[in-house]
């Protein structure tokens, strides 16, 4: 069976193929693979399935790394070795047989800076990209063409086939993010790394860390040392706090970079600042430290807008954060500043926004910052629930691009149903279909395709304490948001997606991901 998918018909044909490849079907060919190239999540731009051309991994298979492809080749080897037990040496010269070849710089120009081309035939696998980020994303696709058991941590005695066919793929948007709130509850570097390894599978390329809030301050700032040592002690509901030393933060950043993820650190202000104001009395207008708070109210705190010390504090924080952040963006908060007057809010950002540029970075922040004068390079993050927003539309008209995270679609802390034990429901219940079935380029009037930098799935953690909790809320919604960010809109439809998503479940089972088995999906495995 050979089936060509064009960009325009991909969604419909994926559904057809999924039905044909169902268990018991004769269509799977002589070396049945669990999946086809048309089953990928996120859906690729173009995929041609050729199950008869599946590649068999053997103890003699080698990974050929073309020039510059060594890091991704070594990463791939690390993924494939535990379950296969094969040596899979990374070699600089292509031996021409039983090879997975990673080639940098020989890809179709359409794949751009993050896309890839993948060709799987009986005689070998060829992955091409223009950048190592593209090779890395191609490797994520390659993984999904192997049986789920490939993610087992111990040797599995079985055959290993990579589904045959070819893929040409590249993202719709450059920003495909996940946000983790480490302020309401603290997550250790090891916990954050676990999440990183889970989200890269779906071609997420940005991890936004919400590093401060009313309930706790999570990053060492050397010029204000008690922010972390004192302000880091608390967390929501009186749970234990914690913080990252700058070295630990840099270790997270480096780990993320090794997986082609950029970390965007956020310090929330001028509201959501109780932890800082409980620690340093001089950050309060009356010079008296407020009591620490671990409840989950929002909107009660505000930095002292008229005080010069406030700006010394903000500048010190931005300077130190910029110095340990290789990514271009620094998050300067801006949400729910209900205790800051509109006039003060604007005055605050007129002083603070230029500080980001002073330390060589670009601004991101919650969409309320669109009310303030911003350079067009600033990328506000939309979190409301749709409908007209004059400030947002005006900023888009001026040329600002937005990260789209509508709370009623993309917030991973919203409950799936009224029975979901974790999470909140102020933006409604967000089932798997709600999280998937929307288009970021038509969601807010005046914010069209050209004004969208990408999408992000925020996970606020008032009720989230463990990696199991993270997984239960993120899976299966996060893969849907990732697909919205990556796949062409015309390749996406719910009926096709739910079939493809169902086939991801066996992988999560092997990976130990505790996911929500939504009744909207006929789960496999
Ligand atoms: C709103 S929306 C918040 C957070 C909360 C979240 C809980 C936005 C930018 N801020 O402070 O954690 O709701 O769902």
Coordinates of C-alpha atoms and ligand atoms in Angstrom, one line a residue:
X1 CA 0.0 0.0 0.0
X2 CA 1.3 3.4 -0.9
X3 CA -0.6 6.5 -0.2
X4 CA 0.3 10.1 -1.0
X5 CA -0.9 12.9 1.3
X6 CA -0.9 16.4 0.1
X7 CA -1.0 19.3 2.6
X8 CA -4.6 20.0 1.8
X9 CA -6.0 16.5 2.3
X10 CA -3.8 15.3 5.1
X11 CA -6.4 15.4 7.8
X12 CA -8.9 13.4 5.9
X13 CA -6.4 10.8 4.7
X14 CA -4.9 10.3 8.1
X15 CA -8.3 9.2 9.3
X16 CA -8.6 6.7 6.3
X17 CA -5.2 5.2 7.0
X18 CA -5.8 4.9 10.7
X19 CA -8.8 2.8 9.9
X20 CA -7.0 0.7 7.4
X21 CA -4.1 0.0 9.8
X22 CA -6.4 -1.2 12.6
X23 CA -5.6 -4.5 14.3
X24 CA -6.7 -7.4 12.2
X25 CA -6.4 -5.4 9.0
X26 CA -4.5 -6.9 6.1
X27 CA -3.2 -3.5 5.1
X28 CA -0.2 -3.4 7.4
X29 CA 2.0 -5.5 5.0
X30 CA 4.7 -8.0 5.7
X31 CA 6.5 -6.2 8.5
X32 CA 3.7 -4.6 10.4
X33 CA 4.6 -1.5 12.3
X34 CA 2.4 -0.3 15.2
X35 CA 2.2 3.1 13.4
X36 CA 2.6 4.9 10.1
X37 CA 4.2 8.1 9.2
X38 CA 0.6 9.4 8.9
X39 CA 0.0 8.8 12.6
X40 CA 2.5 11.4 13.8
X41 CA 1.6 13.9 16.5
X42 CA 1.9 16.7 15.7
X43 CA 0.6 16.0 12.2
X44 CA 3.3 16.6 9.6
X45 CA 3.0 18.9 6.6
X46 CA 3.4 16.0 4.2
X47 CA 3.6 12.3 4.8
X48 CA 3.7 9.4 2.4
X49 CA 3.2 6.1 4.1
X50 CA 4.8 3.0 2.7
X51 CA 4.5 0.2 5.2
X52 CA 6.1 -2.3 2.9
X53 CA 9.3 -0.3 3.1
X54 CA 9.7 -0.5 6.9
X55 CA 13.3 -0.5 8.2
X56 CA 14.4 -3.2 10.6
X57 CA 16.8 -2.1 13.3
X58 CA 19.3 -4.9 14.1
X59 CA 22.3 -5.4 16.3
X60 CA 24.4 -4.3 13.3
X61 CA 22.6 -1.0 12.7
X62 CA 24.8 2.1 12.9
X63 CA 23.9 5.8 13.3
X64 CA 25.7 7.9 10.8
X65 CA 26.3 11.5 11.9
X66 CA 27.1 13.9 9.1
X67 CA 29.1 17.0 9.9
X68 CA 27.5 18.9 12.8
X69 CA 25.0 16.1 13.5
X70 CA 27.0 14.4 16.3
X71 CA 25.0 15.8 19.2
X72 CA 21.6 14.8 17.8
X73 CA 23.0 11.4 16.7
X74 CA 24.2 10.8 20.3
X75 CA 20.9 11.8 21.7
X76 CA 19.2 9.4 19.3
X77 CA 21.5 6.6 20.3
X78 CA 20.6 7.3 24.0
X79 CA 17.0 6.9 23.1
X80 CA 17.3 3.7 21.2
X81 CA 19.9 1.8 23.3
X82 CA 18.1 0.9 26.6
X83 CA 15.2 -1.0 25.0
X84 CA 17.0 -2.5 22.1
X85 CA 20.3 -3.3 23.9
X86 CA 22.0 -2.8 20.5
X87 CA 25.3 -1.0 20.3
X88 CA 24.2 1.5 17.6
X89 CA 27.6 3.2 17.2
X90 CA 27.6 6.8 16.0
X91 CA 30.0 6.8 12.9
X92 CA 31.3 9.7 10.8
X93 CA 31.2 7.8 7.5
X94 CA 28.0 6.2 6.1
X95 CA 28.8 2.5 5.6
X96 CA 25.9 2.2 3.2
X97 CA 24.0 -0.6 4.9
X98 CA 21.7 -0.8 7.9
X99 CA 22.2 2.9 8.7
X100 CA 20.2 5.6 10.2
X101 CA 21.8 8.7 8.7
X102 CA 21.6 12.2 10.1
X103 CA 22.5 14.9 7.6
X104 CA 22.8 18.5 8.2
X105 CA 22.4 21.0 5.3
X106 CA 21.0 18.8 2.6
X107 CA 17.3 19.4 3.2
X108 CA 14.6 20.9 1.0
X109 CA 14.7 24.7 1.7
X110 CA 11.0 24.5 2.6
X111 CA 11.9 22.8 5.9
X112 CA 13.4 26.1 7.1
X113 CA 15.2 26.3 10.5
X114 CA 13.2 23.8 12.5
X115 CA 11.8 21.4 9.9
X116 CA 13.2 18.1 8.5
X117 CA 12.8 15.5 5.9
X118 CA 12.6 11.8 6.9
X119 CA 12.8 8.9 4.5
X120 CA 12.5 5.4 5.8
X121 CA 13.1 2.5 3.4
X122 CA 14.0 -1.2 3.8
X123 CA 17.6 -0.4 3.3
X124 CA 18.0 2.6 5.6
X125 CA 16.7 5.7 7.3
X126 CA 17.7 9.2 6.1
X127 CA 17.0 12.2 8.2
X128 CA 17.9 15.6 6.7
X129 CA 17.5 19.2 8.1
X130 CA 19.1 22.6 7.7
X131 CA 19.8 22.9 11.5
X132 CA 20.4 20.6 14.4
X133 CA 17.0 21.9 15.8
X134 CA 15.4 20.4 12.7
X135 CA 17.3 17.1 13.1
X136 CA 16.1 17.0 16.7
X137 CA 12.5 17.5 15.7
X138 CA 13.0 14.8 13.0
X139 CA 14.3 12.4 15.7
X140 CA 11.1 13.0 17.7
X141 CA 9.1 11.9 14.6
X142 CA 11.4 8.9 14.1
X143 CA 10.7 7.8 17.7
X144 CA 7.0 7.7 17.0
X145 CA 7.6 5.3 14.1
X146 CA 9.0 2.7 16.4
X147 CA 7.0 0.4 18.6
X148 CA 6.1 2.0 22.0
X149 CA 8.3 -0.5 23.7
X150 CA 11.3 1.5 22.4
X151 CA 10.8 3.8 25.5
X152 CA 11.3 0.9 27.9
X153 CA 14.3 1.4 30.3
X154 CA 15.4 -2.2 30.0
X155 CA 16.2 -4.5 27.1
X156 CA 13.1 -5.9 25.4
X157 CA 13.6 -9.0 23.3
X158 CA 11.6 -8.4 20.2
X159 CA 12.0 -7.0 16.7
X160 CA 12.2 -3.3 16.0
X161 CA 10.8 -1.8 12.8
X162 CA 10.6 1.8 11.8
X163 CA 7.5 2.5 9.8
X164 CA 8.3 3.1 6.1
X165 CA 7.6 6.2 4.1
X166 CA 8.7 9.8 3.9
X167 CA 7.9 13.0 5.7
X168 CA 8.5 16.6 4.8
X169 CA 7.7 18.7 7.8
X170 CA 8.1 22.2 9.3
X171 CA 6.3 24.2 12.0
X172 CA 3.4 26.7 11.5
X173 CA 4.7 28.9 14.4
X174 CA 8.2 29.5 15.9
X175 CA 7.0 29.6 19.5
X176 CA 5.6 26.3 20.8
X177 CA 5.7 26.6 24.6
X178 CA 4.9 25.0 27.9
X179 CA 4.8 27.1 31.0
X180 CA 5.4 25.6 34.4
X181 CA 4.5 27.6 37.5
X182 CA 7.3 26.7 40.0
X183 CA 6.2 29.5 42.3
X184 CA 2.9 28.2 43.7
X185 CA 4.6 24.8 44.2
X186 CA 8.3 24.3 43.8
X187 CA 9.6 21.7 41.4
X188 CA 13.2 20.5 41.7
X189 CA 15.6 20.7 38.7
X190 CA 15.2 16.9 38.3
X191 CA 11.4 17.3 38.2
X192 CA 11.7 20.0 35.6
X193 CA 14.0 17.9 33.5
X194 CA 11.5 15.1 33.6
X195 CA 8.8 17.4 32.2
X196 CA 11.3 18.7 29.5
X197 CA 11.8 15.1 28.3
X198 CA 8.1 14.6 28.1
X199 CA 7.2 17.7 26.2
X200 CA 10.0 17.6 23.6
X201 CA 8.3 14.5 22.1
X202 CA 5.7 16.8 20.7
X203 CA 8.1 19.4 19.3
X204 CA 7.7 22.0 22.1
X205 CA 10.6 24.4 21.8
X206 CA 10.1 26.8 24.7
X207 CA 9.8 26.3 28.5
X208 CA 8.5 29.3 30.3
X209 CA 9.3 29.2 34.0
X210 CA 7.0 31.3 36.2
X211 CA 9.7 32.0 38.9
X212 CA 8.0 34.3 41.4
X213 CA 4.5 34.9 42.7
X214 CA 2.7 35.8 46.0
X215 CA 3.4 32.4 47.5
X216 CA 7.1 32.1 46.8
X217 CA 10.3 33.4 45.1
X218 CA 12.2 30.7 43.3
X219 CA 15.4 32.1 41.8
X220 CA 18.6 33.2 43.6
X221 CA 19.3 36.9 43.1
X222 CA 22.7 37.6 44.5
X223 CA 22.1 41.4 45.1
X224 CA 18.9 40.6 47.1
X225 CA 19.8 37.3 48.7
X226 CA 16.9 36.9 51.0
X227 CA 14.4 36.8 48.1
X228 CA 15.3 33.1 47.6
X229 CA 16.5 32.1 51.1
X230 CA 13.5 33.7 52.9
X231 CA 11.0 34.4 50.1
X232 CA 11.6 30.9 48.7
X233 CA 10.5 29.1 51.9
X234 CA 6.8 29.3 51.3
X235 CA 4.4 27.7 48.8
X236 CA 0.7 27.4 48.3
X237 CA -1.3 25.8 51.1
X238 CA 1.6 26.0 53.5
X239 CA 3.5 23.3 51.5
X240 CA 7.3 23.3 51.5
X241 CA 9.0 25.8 49.2
X242 CA 12.4 25.8 47.6
X243 CA 14.4 27.8 45.1
X244 CA 17.0 27.4 42.3
X245 CA 20.5 28.6 42.9
X246 CA 21.7 30.4 39.8
X247 CA 23.9 27.4 39.1
X248 CA 20.9 25.1 39.3
X249 CA 18.9 27.4 37.0
X250 CA 21.7 27.3 34.5
X251 CA 21.8 23.6 34.7
X252 CA 18.1 23.5 33.8
X253 CA 18.7 26.0 31.0
X254 CA 21.6 23.8 29.7
X255 CA 19.6 20.6 29.9
X256 CA 16.7 22.3 28.0
X257 CA 19.2 23.6 25.4
X258 CA 20.5 20.1 24.9
X259 CA 16.9 19.2 23.9
X260 CA 16.5 22.4 21.7
X261 CA 14.3 24.0 24.3
X262 CA 14.7 27.7 25.2
X263 CA 14.0 28.7 28.7
X264 CA 12.0 31.9 29.2
X265 CA 12.3 33.1 32.8
X266 CA 9.5 35.2 34.2
X267 CA 9.4 37.4 37.3
X268 CA 5.9 38.5 37.9
X269 CA 5.2 42.2 38.7
X270 CA 3.9 44.7 39.6
X271 CA 1.4 42.4 41.2
X272 CA 1.9 38.8 42.3
X273 CA 4.8 40.1 44.4
X274 CA 3.8 39.2 48.0
X275 CA 6.8 36.9 48.5
X276 CA 9.2 39.7 47.7
X277 CA 7.4 42.2 49.7
X278 CA 7.2 39.9 52.7
X279 CA 11.0 39.5 52.5
X280 CA 12.2 43.1 51.9
X281 CA 10.3 45.7 53.9
X282 CA 11.6 48.5 51.6
X283 CA 9.6 47.1 48.7
X284 CA 6.4 48.3 50.4
X285 CA 5.2 51.9 50.3
X286 CA 4.9 52.1 54.0
X287 CA 8.3 50.4 54.6
X288 CA 6.7 47.6 56.5
X289 CA 7.0 44.0 55.4
X290 CA 3.7 42.3 54.6
X291 CA 3.1 38.9 56.2
X292 CA 3.9 35.9 53.9
X293 CA 0.8 34.4 52.2
X294 CA 0.2 30.9 51.1
X295 CA -3.5 31.1 50.1
X296 CA -4.3 31.2 46.4
X297 CA -6.0 34.6 46.1
X298 CA -4.8 36.8 43.3
X299 CA -4.7 40.6 42.7
X300 CA -4.0 41.9 46.2
X301 CA -0.2 42.7 46.0
X302 CA 1.5 45.6 44.2
X303 CA 5.1 46.9 44.2
X304 CA 5.4 50.5 45.3
X305 CA 5.2 52.3 42.0
X306 CA 6.4 55.7 43.2
X307 CA 9.5 54.4 45.0
X308 CA 13.0 54.5 43.4
X309 CA 13.9 51.4 45.4
X310 CA 11.3 49.5 43.4
X311 CA 13.3 50.2 40.2
X312 CA 16.6 49.4 41.7
X313 CA 15.1 46.0 42.7
X314 CA 13.6 45.4 39.3
X315 CA 16.8 46.4 37.5
X316 CA 19.0 44.1 39.7
X317 CA 16.6 41.2 39.1
X318 CA 16.5 41.7 35.3
X319 CA 20.3 42.2 35.2
X320 CA 21.0 39.0 37.1
X321 CA 18.4 37.0 35.2
X322 CA 19.6 38.3 31.8
X323 CA 23.1 37.3 32.6
X324 CA 22.2 33.6 33.2
X325 CA 19.6 33.4 30.4
X326 CA 20.9 32.7 26.9
X327 CA 17.4 33.0 25.4
X328 CA 16.3 36.3 23.9
X329 CA 13.2 36.8 26.1
X330 CA 12.7 37.8 29.7
X331 CA 9.1 37.6 31.1
X332 CA 8.1 40.7 33.1
X333 CA 4.7 39.5 34.3
X334 CA 2.0 42.1 34.2
X335 CA -1.1 40.0 34.9
X336 CA -3.9 40.7 37.3
X337 CA -2.4 43.8 38.8
X338 CA -5.7 44.6 40.4
X339 CA -4.1 46.6 43.2
X340 CA -2.1 48.8 40.9
X341 CA -4.0 51.8 39.4
X342 CA -4.1 52.0 35.6
X343 CA -2.0 55.2 35.8
X344 CA 0.6 53.5 38.0
X345 CA 0.6 50.4 35.8
X346 CA 1.6 52.4 32.8
X347 CA 4.1 54.4 34.7
X348 CA 5.7 51.2 36.0
X349 CA 6.2 49.7 32.6
X350 CA 7.4 53.0 31.1
X351 CA 10.4 52.5 33.5
X352 CA 10.7 48.8 33.5
X353 CA 10.3 47.9 29.8
X354 CA 13.5 49.8 28.8
X355 CA 15.5 47.8 31.4
X356 CA 14.9 44.6 29.5
X357 CA 16.6 46.1 26.4
X358 CA 19.3 47.6 28.6
X359 CA 20.4 44.1 29.4
X360 CA 20.1 42.9 25.8
X361 CA 16.9 41.0 26.0
X362 CA 13.4 41.2 24.5
X363 CA 10.2 41.5 26.4
X364 CA 7.5 39.0 27.0
X365 CA 4.7 39.3 29.5
X366 CA 1.0 38.8 30.0
X367 CA -1.3 40.5 27.5
X368 CA -2.2 43.4 29.9
X369 CA 1.2 44.9 29.1
X370 CA -0.2 45.7 25.7
X371 CA -1.9 48.6 27.5
X372 CA 1.6 50.2 28.0
X373 CA 4.0 51.6 25.4
X374 CA 6.0 48.6 24.1
X375 CA 8.5 48.1 21.4
X376 CA 7.1 46.0 18.6
X377 CA 9.7 43.3 19.4
X378 CA 7.7 42.6 22.7
X379 CA 5.6 39.5 22.6
X380 CA 2.7 39.6 25.0
X381 CA 1.0 36.4 26.0
X382 CA -2.8 36.4 25.6
X383 CA -4.5 34.5 28.4
X384 CA -8.1 35.7 28.3
X385 CA -11.1 33.7 26.9
X386 CA -11.6 35.3 23.5
X387 CA -13.7 38.2 22.3
X388 CA -12.7 41.7 21.4
X389 CA -9.8 43.3 23.3
X390 CA -9.0 46.8 22.0
X391 CA -5.5 47.0 23.6
X392 CA -4.5 43.6 22.2
X393 CA -5.9 44.4 18.7
X394 CA -4.1 47.8 18.8
X395 CA -0.8 46.2 19.7
X396 CA -1.2 43.7 17.0
X397 CA -1.9 46.5 14.5
X398 CA 1.3 48.2 15.6
X399 CA 3.2 45.0 14.8
X400 CA 3.5 43.1 18.1
X401 CA 3.1 39.4 17.8
X402 CA 1.3 37.4 20.5
X403 CA 1.7 34.1 22.2
X404 CA -1.7 32.6 22.4
X405 CA -2.7 30.8 25.6
X406 CA -6.5 31.3 26.0
X407 CA -7.4 30.1 29.5
X408 CA -10.5 28.3 28.3
X409 CA -8.4 26.3 25.7
X410 CA -4.7 26.2 26.7
X411 CA -4.7 26.3 30.5
X412 CA -3.5 22.9 31.7
X413 CA -4.7 23.7 35.2
X414 CA -8.3 23.8 34.2
X415 CA -10.3 20.7 35.2
X416 CA -11.3 18.4 32.4
X417 CA -14.6 17.6 33.9
X418 CA -16.3 18.6 37.2
X419 CA -14.9 15.3 38.6
X420 CA -11.2 16.1 37.9
X421 CA -9.6 15.9 41.3
X422 CA -6.9 18.5 40.5
X423 CA -7.0 22.0 39.0
X424 CA -9.4 24.9 38.9
X425 CA -12.4 25.9 36.8
X426 CA -12.6 29.7 36.7
X427 CA -12.2 29.5 32.9
X428 CA -14.6 26.6 32.6
X429 CA -13.9 22.9 32.0
X430 CA -11.4 22.1 29.3
X431 CA -11.8 18.6 27.8
X432 CA -9.3 17.2 25.3
X433 CA -11.4 18.4 22.4
X434 CA -11.7 22.0 23.8
X435 CA -8.0 22.2 24.1
X436 CA -7.5 21.0 20.5
X437 CA -10.3 22.4 18.5
X438 CA -9.4 26.1 18.0
X439 CA -7.3 28.2 15.8
X440 CA -4.9 30.7 17.4
X441 CA -5.2 32.9 14.2
X442 CA -8.9 33.4 14.5
X443 CA -9.4 33.4 18.3
X444 CA -9.1 37.2 19.0
X445 CA -10.4 39.8 16.6
X446 CA -7.5 41.7 15.1
X447 CA -4.9 39.0 15.9
X448 CA -4.5 37.1 12.7
X449 CA -1.9 34.6 11.5
X450 CA 0.7 37.4 11.0
X451 CA 0.2 38.5 14.6
X452 CA 0.7 35.1 16.2
X453 CA 4.1 34.2 17.4
X454 CA 2.8 30.8 18.5
X455 CA 1.0 29.0 21.3
X456 CA 1.8 28.1 24.9
X457 CA 0.2 25.7 27.4
X458 CA 0.5 27.2 30.9
X459 CA 0.4 24.9 33.9
X460 CA -0.4 26.9 37.1
X461 CA 0.3 24.8 40.1
X462 CA -1.9 25.9 43.0
X463 CA -3.2 22.4 43.2
X464 CA -0.3 20.6 41.5
X465 CA 2.4 19.1 43.7
X466 CA 4.0 16.1 42.0
X467 CA 5.2 15.0 38.5
X468 CA 2.2 12.6 38.5
X469 CA -0.1 15.7 39.0
X470 CA 1.8 17.5 36.2
X471 CA 1.4 14.6 33.8
X472 CA -2.3 14.1 34.6
X473 CA -3.1 17.7 33.7
X474 CA -0.7 18.0 30.7
X475 CA -1.5 14.7 29.1
X476 CA -3.3 14.5 26.8
X477 CA -3.9 18.2 26.4
X478 CA -0.4 19.4 25.9
X479 CA 0.1 17.3 22.7
X480 CA -2.9 19.0 21.3
X481 CA -1.6 22.5 22.0
X482 CA 1.8 21.4 20.5
X483 CA 0.0 20.2 17.3
X484 CA -1.8 23.6 17.1
X485 CA 1.6 25.2 17.2
X486 CA 3.3 22.9 14.7
X487 CA 0.8 21.6 12.1
X488 CA -0.8 23.4 9.2
X489 CA -4.3 24.4 10.2
X490 CA -5.7 22.6 7.2
X491 CA -4.1 19.3 8.3
X492 CA -5.9 19.4 11.6
X493 CA -9.3 18.1 12.5
X494 CA -10.6 16.5 15.7
X495 CA -11.7 13.2 14.1
X496 CA -8.3 12.6 12.7
X497 CA -6.5 13.8 15.8
X498 CA -8.4 11.6 18.2
X499 CA -7.4 8.6 16.2
X500 CA -3.7 9.6 16.2
X501 CA -3.8 10.6 19.8
X502 CA -5.3 7.3 20.9
X503 CA -2.1 5.6 19.5
X504 CA 0.1 7.7 21.7
X505 CA -1.3 6.1 24.8
X506 CA 0.9 3.0 24.7
X507 CA 3.9 5.2 24.7
X508 CA 2.8 7.1 27.8
X509 CA 2.1 3.8 29.5
X510 CA 5.7 2.6 28.8
X511 CA 7.1 6.0 29.8
X512 CA 5.2 5.9 33.1
X513 CA 3.2 9.1 32.2
X514 CA 0.1 9.2 34.4
X515 CA -2.4 10.6 31.8
X516 CA -6.2 11.3 31.9
X517 CA -8.1 8.7 29.9
X518 CA -10.6 11.1 28.4
X519 CA -13.8 9.4 27.3
X520 CA -13.6 11.5 24.1
X521 CA -10.8 9.2 22.8
X522 CA -10.9 5.5 22.1
X523 CA -7.6 4.7 23.7
X524 CA -5.3 2.0 22.4
X525 CA -3.5 0.1 25.1
Ligands
LIG1 C1 -4.7 33.2 36.5 S1 -4.2 34.2 33.9 C2 -3.4 33.6 36.7 C3 -2.6 32.9 37.7 C4 -3.3 31.8 38.3 C5 -4.2 31.1 37.3 C6 -4.9 29.9 37.9 C7 -2.9 34.7 34.6 C8 -1.9 35.3 33.8 N1 -2.7 34.5 35.9 O1 -2.1 33.8 38.6 O2 -2.4 30.9 38.8 O3 -5.1 32.0 36.9 O4 -5.6 29.3 36.9

